[in-house]
Amino acid sequence: MKLGTFGAVISFALELEDQALGLYESLDSTLSPQLLKGSQKRINRLRRIRQELVTEMILEPITEVDSDDYIVSIPAGTDEADKLKGAIRLEENMGRYYSKSAPLIPMKEVERAFVRLAKENEMRVASINKLIASA
Amino acid sequence: MDAKVLKNYVDGYWVDSTSTRTTDVQNPATGDVIAKVPMSTIEEVNEAVASAKLAFEEWRETPPYTRARYMFRLRNLMEDRFEDLAQVIVKEHGKIIDEARGEVRRSIENVEVAAGVPSLMMGYNLEDVAQGIDEECVFQPAGVFCCVAPFNFPLMVPLWFLPYAVACGNTFITKPSEQCPLSQELFYELLDEVDFPPGVVNLVNGDKEAVDALLEHPDVTGVSFVGSTPVGKYIYTKGSANGKRVQAQAGAKNCLVVMPDADLDKTVMNILTSAFGTAGQRCLANSLLVAVGDVYEPLIDKLIDTAGQLTVGDGADESIQMGPVASQKAYKKIQGYIETGLDEGASLLLDGRDCKVDDYPDGYFIGPTIFTDVKPDMTIAQEEIFGPVLGVVRAATFDDAVDIIHSSPYGNASSLFTSSGKWAREFKYRVRAGNIGINIGIAAPIASFPFSGMKDSFFGDLHGQGRDAILFFTERKVAITRWF
C-alpha cells in the first residue's frame, strides 16, 4: 500500500516496531531484555516524532514508499532459532524502510531520526548474529 | 438517538443553555449530525461576562509565575490528550489527521510561549528622569477579553489569544465556531482539569446574537476575531465604537509566485500543500499561482500530474491526502466559483467537481481543481474561494507579479519560489502582505511571532501570538516617583 502522508509513514514504522517488540517478548534469550528495552524506546521515539515534529507548514504529500515492500512474516509457533533468524530479517527490513523513507520526508529532524533508527537496526542485527554464532 | 446538545462553560461549571435555538454540527466526510450547538441568549453572555469580571479581581493579583504554572499544566494535559484533540478536529472539520495533529501542535506552542509570561510581561524603568525622580513602566492586565473563532482552525485560533490573555492576568470568554465547536468543548474539559479559579475561562456557544452581546457589553475590554473580511470589518467597527480594543484577522487571496530559477520538483510539492492542504480552507492558502516568464509550461505539466494523484477521502484515514470541505454551504459556494471561472473564460485543466469517495456518498468532497488562462481581474482571481481551487496566472516579469499581488484588496500572505537571493529580498521588501514565504508555501508564523496581515486582511493594530499578544492583552502604566 502506498504511504502518502507523514502520518502513514510513521504509523507503518510503528507497526513494524510493534511486530519486533512482540517477537522479542516471545524470545527466551539473554539478548531479549536489551532488545525489548530498545524496541520500546524506539516506539516512544516514533510517537514523539508524530506528536512533536508534525508541522502543518510543510505537510507535503510523500511518494515512492510502499508498505508492501517491507512486510516480513514470522509464523507463530516458530522455534527459538528460527525466531532469531526472523528477527534479523525484521531488523534488516526496518533498516531498509528507514533508510529509504528518510530522504523522502521534508523535515530534517525526522530524516535524522530515521537515519538514526536505521543505524540502530544495523547494530541490532550485528548483536543477534553474534548471539547466533556463539550458540 | 438525538445528537447531544453542547453545554456552555461559565464560572467553572458546565451549564445547559436555556436557548431554544440550536444548530447542527456535522461530520463533513459523512454528513452525519454529531452534535447540536445552542445559540446562547444575551442573558447567558451577560452571565459569562459578569463571572469573568468578578474573577478578574483575584486573578490579576495572582503572581505571573503562578499563572505560568497553570500554563505548564495545560500544556501537559494537551500533550496527554494530543491524539484525542486531533481526532475531534478531523470529525468536526474534515481535515486530514496529519493536518489536525499539526493544528494541535501549533495550539500547544502558543501555550508554551504564554508560559514565558514572567519574562514577557516585564516592564522597564529609568532612574533620575529629573534629579531624584524615577520613572517606570509596568505592564498590567486590562480586564475581560473574548474571541470569536473561525471554523477552519477550531482549536488553534482561540489559542492565539486565550493563553496570552490569561497568562497576563486577564479573564476570558471563548465564542467557538458554531460549525466546529467540539474541539473547544474538549479543550475546555482540559481547562476544567487545570482548575483555574471560577470565571477565569468561560465558553459561550452561539451565533451573531452572542457576538453582538459581547461587542456591546461595557465590561468586555477587548475582542479577538478571525474570519471573513465583511465580518471582520463589522466586528472591528462595532467593537471600536463600543470602546473596545479589537484585533480582527480577516480574509485573503494569496499569491504564490514561481520564478524561472525555482526548484520545480520541490516547488510543486509546496504548491500542493499550499493550495490543497486543508482542502484550501486556510487564510494562508495560496490560491493564485503566478508563473513568471518561461516557467509556466514545465510547472503546469508537473503540477497537473501530481495534483491529479492526490487521494481524497475521510481525513481519519491516514492514507488520505485531502479531506472534504467543511460544510454543504461551502461545497455549494465552491462549486459556484468553479462555474463562474468557466463562465468568465478560464480553462479548467483539473476538474474536482465530481469527486466521489467510495463508502462516503454524503460527504462534501471536491477534488483538487486547477484553472489556467486566469486573468487578474476575473472573479476567481479576486475573490476568496476558500476551497481546493487554484488559479494560474502568467506574468512576464517579477515586477508584473508584484503588481498582480498588489491589485488585490487583501494582504494576508504571499510566497515566492526562487533560487535567487536578490528576488527573495526584493519580494520580502516590496510585497505588501503580512506573512511572507520564501520557498515556503504556507507562511504560518510560529507562536512567538505575530500572525500578521495587512490591508483588508487585518483590522486593528496588534496581531495574535507573540509579543503583539502581550501588548494587546495589557495596559502600560507609567509611574513617576519621588521621595521627600
Coordinates of N, CA and C in Angstrom, one line a residue, chain B residues 324-473:
Chain B
P324 N -12.7 16.4 3.0 CA -13.8 17.1 2.4 C -13.7 18.6 2.7
V325 N -14.5 19.4 2.1 CA -14.7 20.8 2.5 C -15.7 20.7 3.7
A326 N -15.7 21.8 4.5 CA -16.2 21.7 5.9 C -17.8 21.7 6.0
S327 N -18.5 22.0 4.9 CA -19.9 22.1 5.1 C -20.6 22.0 3.7
Q328 N -21.9 21.8 3.7 CA -22.6 21.8 2.5 C -22.7 23.2 1.9
K329 N -22.7 24.2 2.7 CA -22.7 25.6 2.3 C -21.4 25.9 1.5
A330 N -20.3 25.5 2.1 CA -19.0 25.7 1.5 C -19.0 24.9 0.2
Y331 N -19.4 23.7 0.2 CA -19.4 22.9 -1.0 C -20.1 23.6 -2.2
K332 N -21.3 24.1 -1.9 CA -22.1 24.8 -3.0 C -21.4 26.0 -3.4
K333 N -20.9 26.8 -2.5 CA -20.2 28.0 -2.8 C -19.0 27.8 -3.7
I334 N -18.2 26.8 -3.4 CA -17.0 26.5 -4.2 C -17.4 26.0 -5.6
Q335 N -18.4 25.1 -5.6 CA -18.9 24.7 -6.9 C -19.3 25.9 -7.8
G336 N -20.0 26.8 -7.1 CA -20.4 28.0 -7.8 C -19.2 28.8 -8.4
Y337 N -18.2 28.9 -7.6 CA -17.0 29.6 -8.1 C -16.4 28.9 -9.3
I338 N -16.4 27.6 -9.3 CA -15.8 26.9 -10.4 C -16.6 27.2 -11.7
E339 N -17.9 27.2 -11.5 CA -18.8 27.5 -12.7 C -18.5 29.0 -13.2
T340 N -18.3 29.9 -12.2 CA -18.0 31.3 -12.6 C -16.7 31.3 -13.3
G341 N -15.7 30.6 -12.9 CA -14.4 30.6 -13.6 C -14.6 30.2 -15.0
L342 N -15.4 29.1 -15.2 CA -15.6 28.7 -16.6 C -16.4 29.7 -17.4
D343 N -17.4 30.3 -16.8 CA -18.2 31.4 -17.5 C -17.3 32.5 -17.9
E344 N -16.3 32.8 -17.1 CA -15.5 34.0 -17.4 C -14.4 33.7 -18.3
G345 N -14.3 32.4 -18.7 CA -13.3 32.1 -19.8 C -12.0 31.5 -19.4
A346 N -11.9 31.1 -18.1 CA -10.7 30.4 -17.6 C -10.8 29.0 -18.1
S347 N -9.6 28.3 -18.3 CA -9.6 27.0 -18.7 C -9.4 26.0 -17.6
L348 N -10.3 25.0 -17.5 CA -10.3 24.1 -16.4 C -9.4 22.9 -16.7
L349 N -8.2 22.9 -16.2 CA -7.2 21.8 -16.5 C -7.4 20.6 -15.6
L350 N -7.8 20.8 -14.4 CA -8.0 19.7 -13.5 C -9.4 20.0 -12.8
D351 N -10.3 19.1 -13.0 CA -11.7 19.3 -12.6 C -12.0 18.5 -11.4
G352 N -12.3 19.1 -10.2 CA -12.5 18.4 -9.0 C -14.0 18.4 -8.6
R353 N -14.9 18.8 -9.6 CA -16.3 18.9 -9.2 C -17.0 17.6 -8.9
D354 N -16.7 16.6 -9.6 CA -17.5 15.3 -9.5 C -16.7 14.3 -8.7
C355 N -16.1 14.8 -7.6 CA -15.2 13.9 -6.8 C -16.1 12.9 -6.0
K356 N -16.0 11.7 -6.2 CA -16.8 10.7 -5.4 C -15.8 9.8 -4.6
V357 N -16.3 9.6 -3.4 CA -15.4 8.8 -2.5 C -16.2 7.5 -2.1
D358 N -15.7 6.4 -2.4 CA -16.4 5.1 -2.1 C -16.8 5.1 -0.6
D359 N -18.0 4.6 -0.3 CA -18.5 4.5 1.1 C -18.8 5.8 1.8
Y360 N -18.6 6.9 1.1 CA -19.0 8.2 1.7 C -19.9 9.0 0.7
P361 N -21.1 8.5 0.5 CA -21.9 9.2 -0.5 C -22.4 10.6 -0.1
D362 N -22.4 10.8 1.2 CA -23.0 12.1 1.6 C -21.9 13.1 2.0
G363 N -20.6 12.8 1.8 CA -19.6 13.7 2.2 C -19.4 14.9 1.2
Y364 N -18.8 16.0 1.7 CA -18.7 17.2 0.9 C -17.3 17.2 0.2
F365 N -17.1 16.4 -0.7 CA -15.8 16.2 -1.4 C -15.7 17.0 -2.7
I366 N -14.7 17.8 -2.8 CA -14.3 18.4 -4.0 C -12.9 18.1 -4.3
G367 N -12.5 17.6 -5.4 CA -11.2 17.2 -5.7 C -10.3 18.5 -6.0
P368 N -9.0 18.3 -6.1 CA -8.1 19.4 -6.5 C -8.6 19.9 -7.8
T369 N -8.7 21.2 -7.9 CA -9.2 21.9 -9.2 C -8.2 23.0 -9.6
I370 N -7.8 23.0 -10.9 CA -6.8 23.9 -11.3 C -7.3 24.6 -12.6
F371 N -7.4 25.9 -12.6 CA -7.7 26.8 -13.7 C -6.4 27.4 -14.3
T372 N -6.3 27.4 -15.6 CA -5.3 28.3 -16.2 C -6.0 29.3 -17.1
D373 N -5.1 30.1 -17.7 CA -5.7 31.3 -18.5 C -6.5 32.2 -17.6
V374 N -6.1 32.3 -16.4 CA -6.8 33.2 -15.5 C -6.3 34.6 -15.6
K375 N -7.2 35.5 -15.7 CA -6.8 37.0 -15.8 C -6.9 37.6 -14.4
P376 N -6.0 38.5 -14.0 CA -6.1 39.0 -12.6 C -7.4 39.7 -12.3
D377 N -8.2 40.1 -13.2 CA -9.4 40.8 -12.9 C -10.6 39.8 -12.9
M378 N -10.4 38.6 -13.1 CA -11.5 37.6 -13.0 C -12.0 37.4 -11.6
T379 N -13.2 37.0 -11.4 CA -13.8 36.8 -10.1 C -12.9 35.8 -9.3
I380 N -12.6 34.7 -10.0 CA -11.8 33.6 -9.3 C -10.4 34.1 -8.9
A381 N -10.0 35.2 -9.5 CA -8.6 35.7 -9.2 C -8.7 36.8 -8.1
Q382 N -9.9 37.4 -7.9 CA -10.0 38.4 -6.9 C -10.7 38.0 -5.6
E383 N -11.6 37.1 -5.7 CA -12.4 36.8 -4.5 C -11.9 35.5 -3.8
E384 N -12.0 35.5 -2.5 CA -11.6 34.3 -1.7 C -12.6 33.2 -1.9
I385 N -12.1 32.1 -2.4 CA -13.0 30.9 -2.7 C -13.0 30.0 -1.5
F386 N -11.9 29.9 -0.8 CA -11.8 29.1 0.4 C -12.1 27.6 0.1
G387 N -11.5 27.1 -0.9 CA -11.6 25.7 -1.3 C -10.5 25.3 -2.1
P388 N -10.5 24.0 -2.6 CA -9.3 23.5 -3.3 C -9.3 23.9 -4.8
V389 N -9.3 25.2 -5.0 CA -9.3 25.7 -6.4 C -8.1 26.6 -6.5
L390 N -7.3 26.3 -7.5 CA -6.1 27.0 -7.8 C -6.2 27.7 -9.1
G391 N -6.0 29.0 -9.2 CA -6.0 29.7 -10.5 C -4.5 30.0 -10.9
V392 N -4.2 29.8 -12.1 CA -2.8 30.1 -12.6 C -2.8 31.3 -13.5
V393 N -2.0 32.2 -13.2 CA -1.9 33.5 -13.9 C -0.5 33.6 -14.4
R394 N -0.3 34.1 -15.6 CA 1.1 34.3 -16.1 C 1.5 35.7 -15.9
A395 N 2.8 35.9 -15.6 CA 3.3 37.2 -15.5 C 4.6 37.2 -16.3
A396 N 4.9 38.3 -17.0 CA 6.1 38.3 -17.9 C 7.3 38.5 -17.0
T397 N 7.2 39.3 -16.0 CA 8.4 39.7 -15.1 C 8.0 39.6 -13.7
F398 N 9.1 39.7 -12.8 CA 8.9 39.8 -11.4 C 8.0 41.0 -11.0
D399 N 8.3 42.1 -11.6 CA 7.5 43.4 -11.3 C 6.1 43.2 -11.7
D400 N 5.8 42.5 -12.8 CA 4.4 42.2 -13.1 C 3.7 41.3 -12.0
A401 N 4.5 40.4 -11.5 CA 3.9 39.5 -10.5 C 3.6 40.3 -9.2
V402 N 4.5 41.2 -8.9 CA 4.2 42.1 -7.7 C 3.0 42.9 -7.9
D403 N 2.8 43.4 -9.1 CA 1.6 44.2 -9.5 C 0.4 43.4 -9.3
I404 N 0.4 42.2 -9.7 CA -0.7 41.3 -9.6 C -1.1 41.1 -8.1
I405 N -0.1 40.9 -7.3 CA -0.3 40.7 -5.8 C -0.9 42.0 -5.3
H406 N -0.4 43.1 -5.7 CA -0.9 44.4 -5.1 C -2.3 44.8 -5.7
S407 N -2.7 44.2 -6.8 CA -4.1 44.5 -7.3 C -5.2 44.0 -6.4
S408 N -4.8 43.1 -5.5 CA -5.8 42.5 -4.6 C -6.1 43.5 -3.4
P409 N -7.3 43.5 -2.9 CA -7.5 44.3 -1.7 C -7.0 43.7 -0.4
Y410 N -6.6 42.4 -0.6 CA -6.2 41.7 0.6 C -4.6 41.8 0.7
G411 N -4.2 41.5 2.0 CA -2.7 41.5 2.2 C -2.3 40.5 3.3
N412 N -2.8 39.3 3.2 CA -2.6 38.3 4.2 C -1.2 37.6 4.1
A413 N -1.0 37.0 2.9 CA 0.2 36.2 2.8 C 0.6 36.2 1.3
S414 N 1.9 35.9 1.1 CA 2.3 35.7 -0.3 C 3.6 34.9 -0.3
S415 N 3.9 34.1 -1.3 CA 5.1 33.3 -1.3 C 5.8 33.4 -2.6
L416 N 7.1 33.3 -2.5 CA 7.9 33.3 -3.7 C 8.8 32.1 -3.7
F417 N 8.9 31.5 -4.9 CA 9.8 30.3 -5.1 C 10.9 30.7 -6.0
T418 N 12.1 30.7 -5.5 CA 13.2 31.1 -6.3 C 14.5 30.6 -5.8
S419 N 15.6 30.6 -6.6 CA 16.9 30.2 -6.0 C 17.7 31.5 -5.9
S420 N 17.1 32.7 -6.1 CA 17.9 33.9 -6.1 C 17.7 34.7 -4.9
G421 N 18.8 35.0 -4.2 CA 18.7 35.9 -3.0 C 18.2 37.3 -3.4
K422 N 18.5 37.7 -4.5 CA 18.1 39.0 -5.0 C 16.6 39.1 -5.1
W423 N 16.0 38.1 -5.7 CA 14.5 38.2 -5.9 C 13.8 38.0 -4.5
A424 N 14.4 37.1 -3.7 CA 13.9 36.9 -2.4 C 13.8 38.2 -1.6
R425 N 14.9 38.9 -1.6 CA 15.0 40.2 -0.8 C 14.0 41.2 -1.4
E426 N 14.0 41.3 -2.7 CA 13.0 42.2 -3.4 C 11.6 41.9 -2.9
F427 N 11.3 40.6 -2.9 CA 9.9 40.2 -2.6 C 9.6 40.5 -1.1
K428 N 10.5 40.2 -0.2 CA 10.2 40.5 1.2 C 10.1 42.0 1.4
Y429 N 10.9 42.7 0.7 CA 10.9 44.2 0.9 C 9.7 44.9 0.3
R430 N 9.3 44.5 -0.9 CA 8.3 45.2 -1.6 C 6.8 44.8 -1.4
V431 N 6.7 43.5 -1.2 CA 5.3 42.9 -1.3 C 4.5 43.4 0.0
R432 N 3.3 43.9 -0.2 CA 2.5 44.4 0.9 C 1.6 43.2 1.3
A433 N 2.1 42.3 2.0 CA 1.4 41.2 2.6 C 2.0 40.9 4.0
G434 N 1.2 40.5 4.9 CA 1.8 40.4 6.3 C 2.7 39.2 6.5
N435 N 2.4 38.1 5.8 CA 3.1 36.8 6.1 C 3.7 36.4 4.8
I436 N 5.0 36.5 4.7 CA 5.8 36.2 3.5 C 6.5 34.9 3.6
G437 N 6.4 34.1 2.5 CA 7.1 32.8 2.5 C 8.1 32.9 1.3
I438 N 9.4 32.5 1.6 CA 10.4 32.4 0.6 C 10.7 30.9 0.5
N439 N 10.3 30.3 -0.6 CA 10.3 28.8 -0.8 C 9.5 28.1 0.3
I440 N 8.5 28.8 0.8 CA 7.6 28.2 1.8 C 6.2 28.5 1.3
G441 N 5.4 27.4 1.1 CA 4.1 27.6 0.6 C 3.0 28.1 1.5
I442 N 3.2 27.7 2.8 CA 2.3 28.2 3.9 C 3.1 29.0 4.9
A443 N 3.1 30.3 4.8 CA 3.9 31.1 5.6 C 3.2 31.3 7.0
A444 N 3.2 30.3 7.8 CA 2.5 30.3 9.1 C 3.4 30.7 10.2
P445 N 3.3 31.9 10.7 CA 4.2 32.3 11.8 C 4.0 31.4 13.0
I446 N 5.2 31.1 13.6 CA 5.2 30.2 14.8 C 4.8 31.1 16.0
A447 N 4.5 30.5 17.1 CA 3.8 31.1 18.2 C 4.5 32.4 18.7
S448 N 5.8 32.4 18.7 CA 6.5 33.6 19.3 C 6.5 34.8 18.3
F449 N 5.9 34.6 17.1 CA 5.8 35.7 16.2 C 4.4 36.1 16.0
P450 N 4.1 37.3 15.6 CA 2.7 37.7 15.3 C 2.2 37.1 14.1
F451 N 1.0 36.7 14.1 CA 0.3 36.3 12.8 C -0.1 37.6 12.1
S452 N 0.7 38.0 11.2 CA 0.5 39.3 10.6 C -0.6 39.3 9.6
G453 N -0.8 40.5 8.9 CA -1.8 40.7 7.9 C -2.0 42.2 7.7
M454 N -2.3 42.5 6.4 CA -2.4 44.0 6.1 C -3.6 44.2 5.2
K455 N -3.9 45.4 5.0 CA -5.0 45.8 4.1 C -6.3 45.2 4.6
D456 N -7.1 44.6 3.7 CA -8.4 44.1 4.1 C -8.3 42.7 4.7
S457 N -7.0 42.3 5.0 CA -6.9 41.0 5.7 C -6.7 41.2 7.2
F458 N -6.6 42.5 7.7 CA -6.5 42.7 9.1 C -7.0 44.1 9.5
F459 N -7.8 44.1 10.6 CA -8.3 45.4 11.1 C -7.9 45.5 12.6
G460 N -7.1 46.5 12.9 CA -6.6 46.7 14.2 C -5.1 47.1 14.2
D461 N -4.5 47.0 15.3 CA -3.0 47.4 15.4 C -2.1 46.2 15.8
L462 N -2.6 45.4 16.7 CA -1.8 44.4 17.2 C -2.4 43.0 16.8
H463 N -1.5 42.1 16.4 CA -1.9 40.8 15.8 C -1.9 39.8 16.9
G464 N -2.4 38.6 16.6 CA -2.4 37.5 17.6 C -1.0 36.9 17.7
Q465 N -0.7 36.2 18.7 CA 0.5 35.5 19.0 C 1.7 36.4 19.4
G466 N 2.7 35.9 20.0 CA 4.0 36.5 20.2 C 3.9 37.8 21.0
R467 N 4.8 38.7 20.8 CA 4.9 40.0 21.6 C 3.7 40.9 21.3
D468 N 3.1 40.8 20.1 CA 1.9 41.6 19.9 C 0.8 41.2 20.9
A469 N 0.7 39.9 21.1 CA -0.3 39.4 22.1 C -0.1 40.0 23.4
I470 N 1.1 40.1 23.9 CA 1.3 40.6 25.2 C 0.9 42.1 25.3
L471 N 1.2 42.8 24.2 CA 0.8 44.3 24.2 C -0.7 44.4 24.1
F472 N -1.3 43.5 23.3 CA -2.8 43.6 23.2 C -3.5 43.4 24.5
F473 N -3.0 42.4 25.2 CA -3.7 42.0 26.4 C -3.2 42.7 27.7

